Each structure stands twice: as C-alpha cells, then as structure tokens.
C-alpha cells in the first residue's frame, strides 16, 4: 500500500514497530470477530442478554465496529488507531472483569476469567509499547495521509 505521495506506507519504519502494529491490529480484528459472534449468538459462553446489564451489552456490541475500526486505522499507520486500540483493550478488560467477577458468581477459574486475564495482558502490553510505536505513526490530519 502506498501513500498519495507514492511511497510505501511503512517505508523506514523499524521491523519491531511493524510487528507490534500488526500484532495489535490482528488482536483487534480478532476481537471484532469474537464480539460479532457474541452478537449473532454463534459463540457459546458469550454474554447472556437475560442477565447482563443493557449498558454492558451495548458496550460489547459497539466493539463489533470499534475493534475493526482500530485495526484498520493501525493498518493505515494512523495514530488514532493506536489510541483507540489502547482505549478498547483497557475498557474491554474492565468490562470483562466486571462481567466475570461481579456478575458471575462462579468460584474459581473460569474460561471467561482466563479470557479477561489475556485481554488485560494485551492491554498492558499495548500501553507499554505505545511510547515506542506512537512516533512512527501519522498524526491526525487528512484520513489518507
């Protein structure tokens, strides 16, 4: 993919930065698929609409759009994608924590709690990588610059 100026979008960006961005975009794209599966009822163990608060269902539903949007913005080398990705992962970890520790009365380790721990680890990893990645992404301006 090239920019309007004809140079490859990722020219000059160190490999380690590209790896982090591709991994983050992949995680976010996967998250969008998972949340879409929850929305259409294809994933067993997804949020139960009868016992999950409406605000939480609305949040998880919004991730069907926000996750892929952040992944796309990252693929376009946009700073907004990095910040949106961080916000999504942090709030998703918190929302899943609420769902798995407050709403779910099951004792011990559950698949939902393992998933919440993974999301939390991914959120921390992206937050820690942000200072190194951000300088290599394009600042807000025109969408395609």
mmCIF file with all atom_site columns, N, CA, C and O in Angstrom, residues 100-101 104 106-116:
data_model
loop_
_atom_site.group_PDB
_atom_site.id
_atom_site.type_symbol
_atom_site.label_atom_id
_atom_site.label_alt_id
_atom_site.label_comp_id
_atom_site.label_asym_id
_atom_site.label_entity_id
_atom_site.label_seq_id
_atom_site.pdbx_PDB_ins_code
_atom_site.Cartn_x
_atom_site.Cartn_y
_atom_site.Cartn_z
_atom_site.occupancy
_atom_site.B_iso_or_equiv
_atom_site.pdbx_formal_charge
_atom_site.auth_seq_id
_atom_site.auth_comp_id
_atom_site.auth_asym_id
_atom_site.auth_atom_id
_atom_site.pdbx_PDB_model_num
ATOM 1  N N  . UNK A 1 100 ? -17.094 -10.971 34.663 1.00 0.00 ? 100 UNK A N  1
ATOM 2  C CA . UNK A 1 100 ? -16.604 -12.255 35.169 1.00 0.00 ? 100 UNK A CA 1
ATOM 3  C C  . UNK A 1 100 ? -16.397 -12.319 36.676 1.00 0.00 ? 100 UNK A C  1
ATOM 4  O O  . UNK A 1 100 ? -16.348 -13.421 37.226 1.00 0.00 ? 100 UNK A O  1
ATOM 5  N N  . UNK A 1 101 ? -16.264 -11.174 37.320 1.00 0.00 ? 101 UNK A N  1
ATOM 6  C CA . UNK A 1 101 ? -16.046 -11.200 38.769 1.00 0.00 ? 101 UNK A CA 1
ATOM 7  C C  . UNK A 1 101 ? -17.213 -10.641 39.566 1.00 0.00 ? 101 UNK A C  1
ATOM 8  O O  . UNK A 1 101 ? -17.403 -11.008 40.716 1.00 0.00 ? 101 UNK A O  1
ATOM 9  N N  . UNK A 1 104 ? -20.743 -12.806 37.494 1.00 0.00 ? 104 UNK A N  1
ATOM 10 C CA . UNK A 1 104 ? -20.630 -14.266 37.524 1.00 0.00 ? 104 UNK A CA 1
ATOM 11 C C  . UNK A 1 104 ? -20.259 -14.719 38.932 1.00 0.00 ? 104 UNK A C  1
ATOM 12 O O  . UNK A 1 104 ? -19.173 -14.426 39.417 1.00 0.00 ? 104 UNK A O  1
ATOM 13 N N  . UNK A 1 106 ? -19.722 -17.725 39.929 1.00 0.00 ? 106 UNK A N  1
ATOM 14 C CA . UNK A 1 106 ? -18.969 -18.978 39.937 1.00 0.00 ? 106 UNK A CA 1
ATOM 15 C C  . UNK A 1 106 ? -17.630 -18.785 40.644 1.00 0.00 ? 106 UNK A C  1
ATOM 16 O O  . UNK A 1 106 ? -16.938 -17.795 40.416 1.00 0.00 ? 106 UNK A O  1
ATOM 17 N N  . UNK A 1 107 ? -17.283 -19.752 41.472 1.00 0.00 ? 107 UNK A N  1
ATOM 18 C CA . UNK A 1 107 ? -15.994 -19.681 42.180 1.00 0.00 ? 107 UNK A CA 1
ATOM 19 C C  . UNK A 1 107 ? -14.887 -20.247 41.301 1.00 0.00 ? 107 UNK A C  1
ATOM 20 O O  . UNK A 1 107 ? -15.129 -21.102 40.449 1.00 0.00 ? 107 UNK A O  1
ATOM 21 N N  . UNK A 1 108 ? -13.691 -19.758 41.514 1.00 0.00 ? 108 UNK A N  1
ATOM 22 C CA . UNK A 1 108 ? -12.522 -20.318 40.849 1.00 0.00 ? 108 UNK A CA 1
ATOM 23 C C  . UNK A 1 108 ? -12.279 -19.796 39.449 1.00 0.00 ? 108 UNK A C  1
ATOM 24 O O  . UNK A 1 108 ? -12.839 -18.790 39.021 1.00 0.00 ? 108 UNK A O  1
ATOM 25 N N  . UNK A 1 109 ? -11.440 -20.533 38.747 1.00 0.00 ? 109 UNK A N  1
ATOM 26 C CA . UNK A 1 109 ? -11.043 -20.150 37.399 1.00 0.00 ? 109 UNK A CA 1
ATOM 27 C C  . UNK A 1 109 ? -12.117 -20.614 36.418 1.00 0.00 ? 109 UNK A C  1
ATOM 28 O O  . UNK A 1 109 ? -12.554 -21.756 36.458 1.00 0.00 ? 109 UNK A O  1
ATOM 29 N N  . UNK A 1 110 ? -12.525 -19.691 35.549 1.00 0.00 ? 110 UNK A N  1
ATOM 30 C CA . UNK A 1 110 ? -13.500 -19.998 34.505 1.00 0.00 ? 110 UNK A CA 1
ATOM 31 C C  . UNK A 1 110 ? -12.906 -19.579 33.166 1.00 0.00 ? 110 UNK A C  1
ATOM 32 O O  . UNK A 1 110 ? -11.953 -18.782 33.134 1.00 0.00 ? 110 UNK A O  1
ATOM 33 N N  . UNK A 1 111 ? -13.440 -20.086 32.063 1.00 0.00 ? 111 UNK A N  1
ATOM 34 C CA . UNK A 1 111 ? -12.928 -19.635 30.760 1.00 0.00 ? 111 UNK A CA 1
ATOM 35 C C  . UNK A 1 111 ? -13.037 -18.116 30.589 1.00 0.00 ? 111 UNK A C  1
ATOM 36 O O  . UNK A 1 111 ? -12.140 -17.491 30.022 1.00 0.00 ? 111 UNK A O  1
ATOM 37 N N  . UNK A 1 112 ? -14.106 -17.525 31.087 1.00 0.00 ? 112 UNK A N  1
ATOM 38 C CA . UNK A 1 112 ? -14.262 -16.074 30.996 1.00 0.00 ? 112 UNK A CA 1
ATOM 39 C C  . UNK A 1 112 ? -13.186 -15.332 31.766 1.00 0.00 ? 112 UNK A C  1
ATOM 40 O O  . UNK A 1 112 ? -12.697 -14.286 31.317 1.00 0.00 ? 112 UNK A O  1
ATOM 41 N N  . UNK A 1 113 ? -12.799 -15.845 32.912 1.00 0.00 ? 113 UNK A N  1
ATOM 42 C CA . UNK A 1 113 ? -11.752 -15.191 33.714 1.00 0.00 ? 113 UNK A CA 1
ATOM 43 C C  . UNK A 1 113 ? -10.382 -15.345 33.066 1.00 0.00 ? 113 UNK A C  1
ATOM 44 O O  . UNK A 1 113 ? -9.550  -14.428 33.139 1.00 0.00 ? 113 UNK A O  1
ATOM 45 N N  . UNK A 1 114 ? -10.155 -16.474 32.420 1.00 0.00 ? 114 UNK A N  1
ATOM 46 C CA . UNK A 1 114 ? -8.901  -16.650 31.683 1.00 0.00 ? 114 UNK A CA 1
ATOM 47 C C  . UNK A 1 114 ? -8.856  -15.658 30.522 1.00 0.00 ? 114 UNK A C  1
ATOM 48 O O  . UNK A 1 114 ? -7.845  -14.992 30.290 1.00 0.00 ? 114 UNK A O  1
ATOM 49 N N  . UNK A 1 115 ? -9.972  -15.550 29.809 1.00 0.00 ? 115 UNK A N  1
ATOM 50 C CA . UNK A 1 115 ? -10.053 -14.587 28.703 1.00 0.00 ? 115 UNK A CA 1
ATOM 51 C C  . UNK A 1 115 ? -9.849  -13.168 29.174 1.00 0.00 ? 115 UNK A C  1
ATOM 52 O O  . UNK A 1 115 ? -9.161  -12.375 28.516 1.00 0.00 ? 115 UNK A O  1
ATOM 53 N N  . UNK A 1 116 ? -10.424 -12.838 30.308 1.00 0.00 ? 116 UNK A N  1
ATOM 54 C CA . UNK A 1 116 ? -10.260 -11.488 30.861 1.00 0.00 ? 116 UNK A CA 1
ATOM 55 C C  . UNK A 1 116 ? -8.797  -11.229 31.216 1.00 0.00 ? 116 UNK A C  1
ATOM 56 O O  . UNK A 1 116 ? -8.279  -10.134 30.975 1.00 0.00 ? 116 UNK A O  1
#
